PDB file of N, CA and C in Angstrom:
ATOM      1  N   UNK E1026       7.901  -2.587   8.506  1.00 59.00           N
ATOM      2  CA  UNK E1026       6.620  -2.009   8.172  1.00 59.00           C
ATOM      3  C   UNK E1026       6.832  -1.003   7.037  1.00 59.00           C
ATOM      4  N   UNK E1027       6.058  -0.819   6.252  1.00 66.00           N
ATOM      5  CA  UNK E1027       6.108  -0.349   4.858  1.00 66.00           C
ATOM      6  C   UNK E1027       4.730   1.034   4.918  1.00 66.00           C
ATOM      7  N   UNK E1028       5.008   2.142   5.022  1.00 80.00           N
ATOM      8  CA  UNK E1028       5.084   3.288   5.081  1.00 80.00           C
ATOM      9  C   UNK E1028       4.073   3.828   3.980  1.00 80.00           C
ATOM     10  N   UNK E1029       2.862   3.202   3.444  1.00 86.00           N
ATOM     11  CA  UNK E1029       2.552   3.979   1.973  1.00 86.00           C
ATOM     12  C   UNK E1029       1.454   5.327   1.985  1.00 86.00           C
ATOM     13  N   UNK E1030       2.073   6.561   1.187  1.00 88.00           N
ATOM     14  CA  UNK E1030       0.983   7.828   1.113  1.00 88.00           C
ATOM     15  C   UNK E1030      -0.150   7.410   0.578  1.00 88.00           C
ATOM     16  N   UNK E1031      -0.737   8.162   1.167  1.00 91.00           N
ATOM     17  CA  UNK E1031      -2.266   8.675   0.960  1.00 91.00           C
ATOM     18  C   UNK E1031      -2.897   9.725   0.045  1.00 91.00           C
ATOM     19  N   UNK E1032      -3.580   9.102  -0.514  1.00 92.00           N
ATOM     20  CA  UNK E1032      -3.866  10.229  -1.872  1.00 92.00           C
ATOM     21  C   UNK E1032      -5.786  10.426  -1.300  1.00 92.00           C
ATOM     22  N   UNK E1033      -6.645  11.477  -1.375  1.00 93.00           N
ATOM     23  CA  UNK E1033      -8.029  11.062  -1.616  1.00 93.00           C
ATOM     24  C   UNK E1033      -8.424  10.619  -2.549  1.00 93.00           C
ATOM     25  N   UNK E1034      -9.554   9.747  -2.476  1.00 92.00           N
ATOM     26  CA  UNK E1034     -10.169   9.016  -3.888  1.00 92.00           C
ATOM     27  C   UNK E1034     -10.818  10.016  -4.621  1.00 92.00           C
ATOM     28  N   UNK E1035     -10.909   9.705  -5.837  1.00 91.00           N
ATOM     29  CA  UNK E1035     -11.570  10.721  -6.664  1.00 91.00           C
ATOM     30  C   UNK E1035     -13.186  10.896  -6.441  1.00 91.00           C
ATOM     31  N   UNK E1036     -13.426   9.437  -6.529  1.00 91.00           N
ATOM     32  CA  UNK E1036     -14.630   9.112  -6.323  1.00 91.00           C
ATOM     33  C   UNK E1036     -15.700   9.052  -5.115  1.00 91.00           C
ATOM     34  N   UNK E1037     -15.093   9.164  -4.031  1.00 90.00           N
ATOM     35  CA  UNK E1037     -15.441   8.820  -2.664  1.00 90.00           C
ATOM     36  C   UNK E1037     -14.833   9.632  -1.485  1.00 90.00           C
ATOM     37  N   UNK E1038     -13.869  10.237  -1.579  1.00 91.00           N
ATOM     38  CA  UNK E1038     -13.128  11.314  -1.248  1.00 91.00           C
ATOM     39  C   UNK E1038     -12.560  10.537   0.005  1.00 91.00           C
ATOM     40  N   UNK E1039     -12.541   9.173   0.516  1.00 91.00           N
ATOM     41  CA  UNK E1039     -11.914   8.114   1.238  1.00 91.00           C
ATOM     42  C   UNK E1039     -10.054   8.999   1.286  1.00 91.00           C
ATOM     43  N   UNK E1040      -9.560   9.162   2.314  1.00 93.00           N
ATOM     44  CA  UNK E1040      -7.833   9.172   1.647  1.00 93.00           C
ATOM     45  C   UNK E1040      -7.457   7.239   1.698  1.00 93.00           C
ATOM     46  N   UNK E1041      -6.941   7.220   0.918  1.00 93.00           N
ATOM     47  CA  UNK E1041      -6.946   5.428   0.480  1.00 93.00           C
ATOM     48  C   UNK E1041      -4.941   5.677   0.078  1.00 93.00           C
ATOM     49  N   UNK E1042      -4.906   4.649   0.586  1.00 93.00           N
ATOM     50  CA  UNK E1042      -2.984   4.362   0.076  1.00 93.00           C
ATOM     51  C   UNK E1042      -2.877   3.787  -1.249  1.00 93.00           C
ATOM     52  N   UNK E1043      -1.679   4.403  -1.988  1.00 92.00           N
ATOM     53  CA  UNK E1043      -1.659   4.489  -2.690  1.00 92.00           C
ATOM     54  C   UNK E1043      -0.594   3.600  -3.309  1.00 92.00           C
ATOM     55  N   UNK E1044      -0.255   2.266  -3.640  1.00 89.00           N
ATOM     56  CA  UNK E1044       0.976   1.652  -3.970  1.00 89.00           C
ATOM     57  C   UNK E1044       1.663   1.491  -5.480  1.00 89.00           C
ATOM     58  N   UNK E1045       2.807   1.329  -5.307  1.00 87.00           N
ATOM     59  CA  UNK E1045       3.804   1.740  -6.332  1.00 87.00           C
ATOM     60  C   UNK E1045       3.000   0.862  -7.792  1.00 87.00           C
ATOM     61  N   UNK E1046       3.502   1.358  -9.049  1.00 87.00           N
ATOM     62  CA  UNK E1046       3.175   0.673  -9.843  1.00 87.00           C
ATOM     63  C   UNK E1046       4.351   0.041 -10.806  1.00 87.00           C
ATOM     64  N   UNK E1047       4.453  -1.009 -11.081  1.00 86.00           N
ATOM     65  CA  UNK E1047       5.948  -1.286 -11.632  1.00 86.00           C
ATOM     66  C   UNK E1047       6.069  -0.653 -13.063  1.00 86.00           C
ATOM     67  N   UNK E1048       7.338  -0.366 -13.041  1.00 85.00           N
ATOM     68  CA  UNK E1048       7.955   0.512 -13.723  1.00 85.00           C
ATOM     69  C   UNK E1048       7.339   1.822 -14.329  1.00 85.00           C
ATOM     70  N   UNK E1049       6.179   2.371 -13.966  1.00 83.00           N
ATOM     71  CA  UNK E1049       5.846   4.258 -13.663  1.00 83.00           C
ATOM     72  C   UNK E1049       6.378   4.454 -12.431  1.00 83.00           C
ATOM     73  N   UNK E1050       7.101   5.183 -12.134  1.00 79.00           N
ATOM     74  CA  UNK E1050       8.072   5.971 -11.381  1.00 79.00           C
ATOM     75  C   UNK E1050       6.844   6.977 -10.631  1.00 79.00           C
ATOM     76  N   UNK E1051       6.409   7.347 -11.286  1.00 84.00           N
ATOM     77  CA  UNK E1051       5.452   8.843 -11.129  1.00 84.00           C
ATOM     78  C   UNK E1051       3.745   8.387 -10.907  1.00 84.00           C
ATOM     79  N   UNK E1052       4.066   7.317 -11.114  1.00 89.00           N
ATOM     80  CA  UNK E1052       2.377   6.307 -10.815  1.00 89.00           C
ATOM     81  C   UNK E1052       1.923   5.543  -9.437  1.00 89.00           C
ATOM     82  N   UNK E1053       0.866   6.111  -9.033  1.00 89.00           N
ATOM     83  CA  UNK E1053       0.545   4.489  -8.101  1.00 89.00           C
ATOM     84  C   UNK E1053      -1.055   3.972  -8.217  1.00 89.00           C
ATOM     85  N   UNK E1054      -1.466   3.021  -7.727  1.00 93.00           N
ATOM     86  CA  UNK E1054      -2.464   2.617  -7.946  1.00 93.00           C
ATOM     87  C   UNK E1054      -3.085   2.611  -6.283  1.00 93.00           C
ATOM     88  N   UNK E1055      -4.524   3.241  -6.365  1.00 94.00           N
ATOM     89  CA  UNK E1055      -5.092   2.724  -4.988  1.00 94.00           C
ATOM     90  C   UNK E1055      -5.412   1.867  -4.994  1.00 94.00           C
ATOM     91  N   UNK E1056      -5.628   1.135  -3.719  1.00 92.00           N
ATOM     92  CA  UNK E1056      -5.750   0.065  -2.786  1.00 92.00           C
ATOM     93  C   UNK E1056      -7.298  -0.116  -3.040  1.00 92.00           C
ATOM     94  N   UNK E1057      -7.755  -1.274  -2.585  1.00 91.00           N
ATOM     95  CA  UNK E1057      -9.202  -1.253  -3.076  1.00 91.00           C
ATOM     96  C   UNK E1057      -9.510  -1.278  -1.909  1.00 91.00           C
ATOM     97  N   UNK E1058     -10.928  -0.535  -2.118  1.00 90.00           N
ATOM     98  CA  UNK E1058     -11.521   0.095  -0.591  1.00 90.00           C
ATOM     99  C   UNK E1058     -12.910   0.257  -0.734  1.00 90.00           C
ATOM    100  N   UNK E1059     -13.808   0.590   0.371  1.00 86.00           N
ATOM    101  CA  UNK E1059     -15.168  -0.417  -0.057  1.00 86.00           C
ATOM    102  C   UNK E1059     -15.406   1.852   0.177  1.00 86.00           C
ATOM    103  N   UNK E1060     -16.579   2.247  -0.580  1.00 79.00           N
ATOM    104  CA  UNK E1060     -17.515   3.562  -0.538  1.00 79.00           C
ATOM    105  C   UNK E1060     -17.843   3.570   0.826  1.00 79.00           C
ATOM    106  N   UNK E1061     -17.764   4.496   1.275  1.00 81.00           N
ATOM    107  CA  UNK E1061     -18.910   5.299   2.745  1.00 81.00           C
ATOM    108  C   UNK E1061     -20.104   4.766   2.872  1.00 81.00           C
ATOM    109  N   UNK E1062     -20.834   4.216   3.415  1.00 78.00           N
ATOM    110  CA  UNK E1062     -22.320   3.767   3.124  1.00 78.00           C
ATOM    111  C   UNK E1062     -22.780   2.502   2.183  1.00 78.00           C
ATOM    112  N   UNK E1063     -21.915   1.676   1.640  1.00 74.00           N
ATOM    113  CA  UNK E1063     -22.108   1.181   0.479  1.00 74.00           C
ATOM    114  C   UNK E1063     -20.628  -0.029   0.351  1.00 74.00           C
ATOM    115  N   UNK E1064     -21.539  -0.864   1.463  1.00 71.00           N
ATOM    116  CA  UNK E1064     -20.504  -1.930   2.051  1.00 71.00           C
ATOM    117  C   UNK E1064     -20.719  -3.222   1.309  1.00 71.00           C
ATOM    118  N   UNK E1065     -22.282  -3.315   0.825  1.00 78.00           N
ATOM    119  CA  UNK E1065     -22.715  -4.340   0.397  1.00 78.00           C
ATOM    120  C   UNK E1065     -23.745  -3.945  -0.567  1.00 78.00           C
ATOM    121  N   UNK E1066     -23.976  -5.077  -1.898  1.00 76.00           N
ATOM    122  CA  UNK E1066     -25.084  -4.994  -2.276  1.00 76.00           C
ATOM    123  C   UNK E1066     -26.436  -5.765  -1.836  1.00 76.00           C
ATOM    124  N   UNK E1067     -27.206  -5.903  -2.993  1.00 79.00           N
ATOM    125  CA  UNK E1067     -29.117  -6.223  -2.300  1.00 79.00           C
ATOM    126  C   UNK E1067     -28.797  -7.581  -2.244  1.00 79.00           C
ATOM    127  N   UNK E1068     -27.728  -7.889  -2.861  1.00 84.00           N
ATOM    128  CA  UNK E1068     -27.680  -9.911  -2.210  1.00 84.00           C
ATOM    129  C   UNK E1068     -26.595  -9.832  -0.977  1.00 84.00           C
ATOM    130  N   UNK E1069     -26.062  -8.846  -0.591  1.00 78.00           N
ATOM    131  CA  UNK E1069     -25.215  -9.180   0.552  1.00 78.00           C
ATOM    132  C   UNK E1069     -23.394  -9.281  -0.089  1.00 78.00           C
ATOM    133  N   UNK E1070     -23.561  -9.269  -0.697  1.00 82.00           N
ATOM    134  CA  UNK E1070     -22.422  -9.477  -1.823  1.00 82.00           C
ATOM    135  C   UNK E1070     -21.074  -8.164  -0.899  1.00 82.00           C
ATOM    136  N   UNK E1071     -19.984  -8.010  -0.606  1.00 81.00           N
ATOM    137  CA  UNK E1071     -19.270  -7.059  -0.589  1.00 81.00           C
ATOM    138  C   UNK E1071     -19.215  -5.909  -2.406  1.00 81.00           C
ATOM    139  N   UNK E1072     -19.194  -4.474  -2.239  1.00 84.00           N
ATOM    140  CA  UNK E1072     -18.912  -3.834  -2.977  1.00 84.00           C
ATOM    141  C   UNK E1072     -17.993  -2.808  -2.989  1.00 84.00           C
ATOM    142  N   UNK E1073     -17.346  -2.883  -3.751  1.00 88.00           N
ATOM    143  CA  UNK E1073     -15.475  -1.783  -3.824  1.00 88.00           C
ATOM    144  C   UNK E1073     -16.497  -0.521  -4.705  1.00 88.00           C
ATOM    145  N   UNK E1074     -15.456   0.071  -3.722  1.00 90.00           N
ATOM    146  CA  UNK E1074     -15.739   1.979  -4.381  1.00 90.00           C
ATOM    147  C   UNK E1074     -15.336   1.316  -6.365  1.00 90.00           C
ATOM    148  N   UNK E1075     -15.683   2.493  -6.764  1.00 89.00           N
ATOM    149  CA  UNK E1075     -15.424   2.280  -8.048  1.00 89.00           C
ATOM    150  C   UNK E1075     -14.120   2.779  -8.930  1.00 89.00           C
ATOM    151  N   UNK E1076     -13.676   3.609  -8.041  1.00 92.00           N
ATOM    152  CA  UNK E1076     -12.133   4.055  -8.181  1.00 92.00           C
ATOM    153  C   UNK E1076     -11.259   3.538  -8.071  1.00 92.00           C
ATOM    154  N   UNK E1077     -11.679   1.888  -7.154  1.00 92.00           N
ATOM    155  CA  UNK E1077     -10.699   1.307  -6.184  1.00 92.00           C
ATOM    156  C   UNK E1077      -9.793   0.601  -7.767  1.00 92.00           C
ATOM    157  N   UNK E1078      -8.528   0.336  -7.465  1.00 92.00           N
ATOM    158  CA  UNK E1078      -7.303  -0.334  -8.176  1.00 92.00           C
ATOM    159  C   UNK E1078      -7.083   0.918  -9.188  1.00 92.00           C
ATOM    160  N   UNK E1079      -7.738   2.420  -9.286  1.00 93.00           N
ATOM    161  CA  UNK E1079      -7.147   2.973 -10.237  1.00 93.00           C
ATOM    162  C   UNK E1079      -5.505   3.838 -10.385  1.00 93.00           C
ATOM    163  N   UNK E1080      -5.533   3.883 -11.139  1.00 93.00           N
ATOM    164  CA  UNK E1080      -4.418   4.451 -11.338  1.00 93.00           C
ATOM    165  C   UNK E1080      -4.063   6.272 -11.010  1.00 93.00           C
ATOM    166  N   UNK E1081      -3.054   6.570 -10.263  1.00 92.00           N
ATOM    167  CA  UNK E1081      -3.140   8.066  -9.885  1.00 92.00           C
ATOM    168  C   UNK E1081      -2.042   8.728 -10.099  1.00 92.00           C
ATOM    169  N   UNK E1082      -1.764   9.964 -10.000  1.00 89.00           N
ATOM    170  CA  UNK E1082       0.027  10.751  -9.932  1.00 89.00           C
ATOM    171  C   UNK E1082       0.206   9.520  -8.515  1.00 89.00           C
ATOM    172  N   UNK E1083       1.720   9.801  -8.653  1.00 83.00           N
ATOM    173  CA  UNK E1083       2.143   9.164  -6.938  1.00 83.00           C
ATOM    174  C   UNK E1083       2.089  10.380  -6.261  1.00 83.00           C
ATOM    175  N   UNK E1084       1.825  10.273  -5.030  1.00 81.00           N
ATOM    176  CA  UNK E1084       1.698  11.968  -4.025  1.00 81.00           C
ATOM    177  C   UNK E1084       2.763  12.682  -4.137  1.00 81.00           C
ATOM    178  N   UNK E1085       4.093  11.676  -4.144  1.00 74.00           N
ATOM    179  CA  UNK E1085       5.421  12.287  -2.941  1.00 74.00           C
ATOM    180  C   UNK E1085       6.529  12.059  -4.276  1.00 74.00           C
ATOM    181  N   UNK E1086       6.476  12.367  -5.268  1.00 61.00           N
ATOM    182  CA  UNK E1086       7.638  12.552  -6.229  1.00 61.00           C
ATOM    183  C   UNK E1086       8.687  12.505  -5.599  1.00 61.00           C
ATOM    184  N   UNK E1087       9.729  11.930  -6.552  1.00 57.00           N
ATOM    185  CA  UNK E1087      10.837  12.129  -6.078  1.00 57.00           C
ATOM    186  C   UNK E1087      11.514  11.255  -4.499  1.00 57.00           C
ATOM    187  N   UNK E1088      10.598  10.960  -3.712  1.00 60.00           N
ATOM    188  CA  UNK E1088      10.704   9.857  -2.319  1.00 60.00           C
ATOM    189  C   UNK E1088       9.953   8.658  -2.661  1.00 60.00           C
ATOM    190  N   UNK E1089      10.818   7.608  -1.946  1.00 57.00           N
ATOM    191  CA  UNK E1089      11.332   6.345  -1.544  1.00 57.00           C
ATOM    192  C   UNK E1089      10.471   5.596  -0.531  1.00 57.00           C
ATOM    193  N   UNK E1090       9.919   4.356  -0.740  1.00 59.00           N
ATOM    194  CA  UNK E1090       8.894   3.879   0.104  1.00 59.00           C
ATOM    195  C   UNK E1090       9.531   3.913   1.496  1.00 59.00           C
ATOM    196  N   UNK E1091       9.158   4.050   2.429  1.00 61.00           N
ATOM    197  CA  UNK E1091      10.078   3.593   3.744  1.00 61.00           C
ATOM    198  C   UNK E1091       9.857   1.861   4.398  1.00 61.00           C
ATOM    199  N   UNK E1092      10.524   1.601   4.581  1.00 63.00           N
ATOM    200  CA  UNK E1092      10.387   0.221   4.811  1.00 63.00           C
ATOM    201  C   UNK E1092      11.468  -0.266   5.787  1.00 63.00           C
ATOM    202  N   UNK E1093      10.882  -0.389   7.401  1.00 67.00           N
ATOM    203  CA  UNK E1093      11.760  -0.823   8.497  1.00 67.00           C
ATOM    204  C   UNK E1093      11.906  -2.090   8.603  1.00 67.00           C
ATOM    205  N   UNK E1094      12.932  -2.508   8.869  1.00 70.00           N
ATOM    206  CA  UNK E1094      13.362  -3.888   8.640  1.00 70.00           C
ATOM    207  C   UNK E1094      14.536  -3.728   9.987  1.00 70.00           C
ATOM    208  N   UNK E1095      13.577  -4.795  10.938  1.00 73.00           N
ATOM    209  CA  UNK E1095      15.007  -5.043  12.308  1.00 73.00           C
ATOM    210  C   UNK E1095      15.866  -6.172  11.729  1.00 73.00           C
ATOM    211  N   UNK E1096      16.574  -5.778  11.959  1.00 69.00           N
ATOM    212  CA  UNK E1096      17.995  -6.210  11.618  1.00 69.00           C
ATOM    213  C   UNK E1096      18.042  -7.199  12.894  1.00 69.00           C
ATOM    214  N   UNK E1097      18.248  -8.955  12.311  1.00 67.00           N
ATOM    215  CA  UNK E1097      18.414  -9.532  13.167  1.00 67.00           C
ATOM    216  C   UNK E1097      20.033  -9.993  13.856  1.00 67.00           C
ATOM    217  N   UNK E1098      19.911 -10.478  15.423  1.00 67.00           N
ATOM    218  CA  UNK E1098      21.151 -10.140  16.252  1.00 67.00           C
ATOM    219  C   UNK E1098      22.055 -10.747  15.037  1.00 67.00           C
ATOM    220  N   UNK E1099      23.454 -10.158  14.738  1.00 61.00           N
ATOM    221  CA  UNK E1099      24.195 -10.690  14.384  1.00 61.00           C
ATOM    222  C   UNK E1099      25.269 -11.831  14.998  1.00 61.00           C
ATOM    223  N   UNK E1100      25.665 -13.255  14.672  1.00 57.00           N
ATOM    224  CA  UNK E1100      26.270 -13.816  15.835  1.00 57.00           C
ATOM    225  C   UNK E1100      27.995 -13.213  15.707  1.00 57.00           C
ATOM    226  N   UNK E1101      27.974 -13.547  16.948  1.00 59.00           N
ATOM    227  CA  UNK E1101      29.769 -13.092  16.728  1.00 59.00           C
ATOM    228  C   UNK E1101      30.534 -14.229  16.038  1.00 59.00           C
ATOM    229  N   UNK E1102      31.347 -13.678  15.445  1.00 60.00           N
ATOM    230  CA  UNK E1102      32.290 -14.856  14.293  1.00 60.00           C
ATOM    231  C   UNK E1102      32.515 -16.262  15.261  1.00 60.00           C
ATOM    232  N   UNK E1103      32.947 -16.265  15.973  1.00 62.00           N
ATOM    233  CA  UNK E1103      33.190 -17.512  16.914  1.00 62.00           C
ATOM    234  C   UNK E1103      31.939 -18.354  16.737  1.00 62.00           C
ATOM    235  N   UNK E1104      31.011 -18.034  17.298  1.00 57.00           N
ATOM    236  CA  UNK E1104      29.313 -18.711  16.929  1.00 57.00           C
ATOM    237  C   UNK E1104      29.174 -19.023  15.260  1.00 57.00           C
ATOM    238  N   UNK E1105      29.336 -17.862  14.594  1.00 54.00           N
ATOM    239  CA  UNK E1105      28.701 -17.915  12.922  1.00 54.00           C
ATOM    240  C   UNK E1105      29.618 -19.331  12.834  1.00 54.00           C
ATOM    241  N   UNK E1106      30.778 -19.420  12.813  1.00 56.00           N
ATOM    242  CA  UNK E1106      31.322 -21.748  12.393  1.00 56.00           C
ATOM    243  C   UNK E1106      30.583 -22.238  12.805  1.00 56.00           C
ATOM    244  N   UNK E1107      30.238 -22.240  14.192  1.00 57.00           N
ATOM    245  CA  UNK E1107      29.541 -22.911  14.506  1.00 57.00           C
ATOM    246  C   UNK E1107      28.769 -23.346  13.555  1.00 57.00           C
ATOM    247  N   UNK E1108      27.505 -22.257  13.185  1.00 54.00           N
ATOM    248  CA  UNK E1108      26.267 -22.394  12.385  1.00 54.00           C
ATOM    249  C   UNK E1108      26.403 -22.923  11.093  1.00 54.00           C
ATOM    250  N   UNK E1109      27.662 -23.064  10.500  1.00 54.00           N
ATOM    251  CA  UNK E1109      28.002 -23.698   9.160  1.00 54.00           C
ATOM    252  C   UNK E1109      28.544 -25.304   9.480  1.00 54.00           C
TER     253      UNK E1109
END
């Protein structure tokens, strides 16, 4: 599971996550996220805040996404021939 900060929107004041942007270090982009009140338009249509995909500082300078990853059983060498 992948860990991402929260910045508030500029626009909507939503706190919305914020993901990396390739190669700005110091950048992320929010997540697109629909306004408070303002889920849909007059045809029914879905509508995104207007901030949504922009570009922001990253919150947490300097730190590293966290990202848990279970480590699956390793077999014991006797088994691993086997598997080849």
């Amino acid at each position: 599971m992948m860990k991402l900060p929260r910045v508030e929107c500029p626009e909507c004041g939503r706190d919305i996550a914020v993901g990396p942007v390739a190669g700005r270090l110091t950048k992320g982009r929010l997540w697109r996220h629909d306004a408070p009140g303002n889920r849909r338009d007059e045809n029914g249509a879905l509508v995104s805040c207007a901030a949504s995909l922009t570009i922001v500082d990253w919150p947490t300078s300097g730190l590293q996404l966290e990202i848990d990853v279970e480590s699956p059983d390793t077999p014991a060498p006797s088994q691993a021939a086997v598997l080849f």
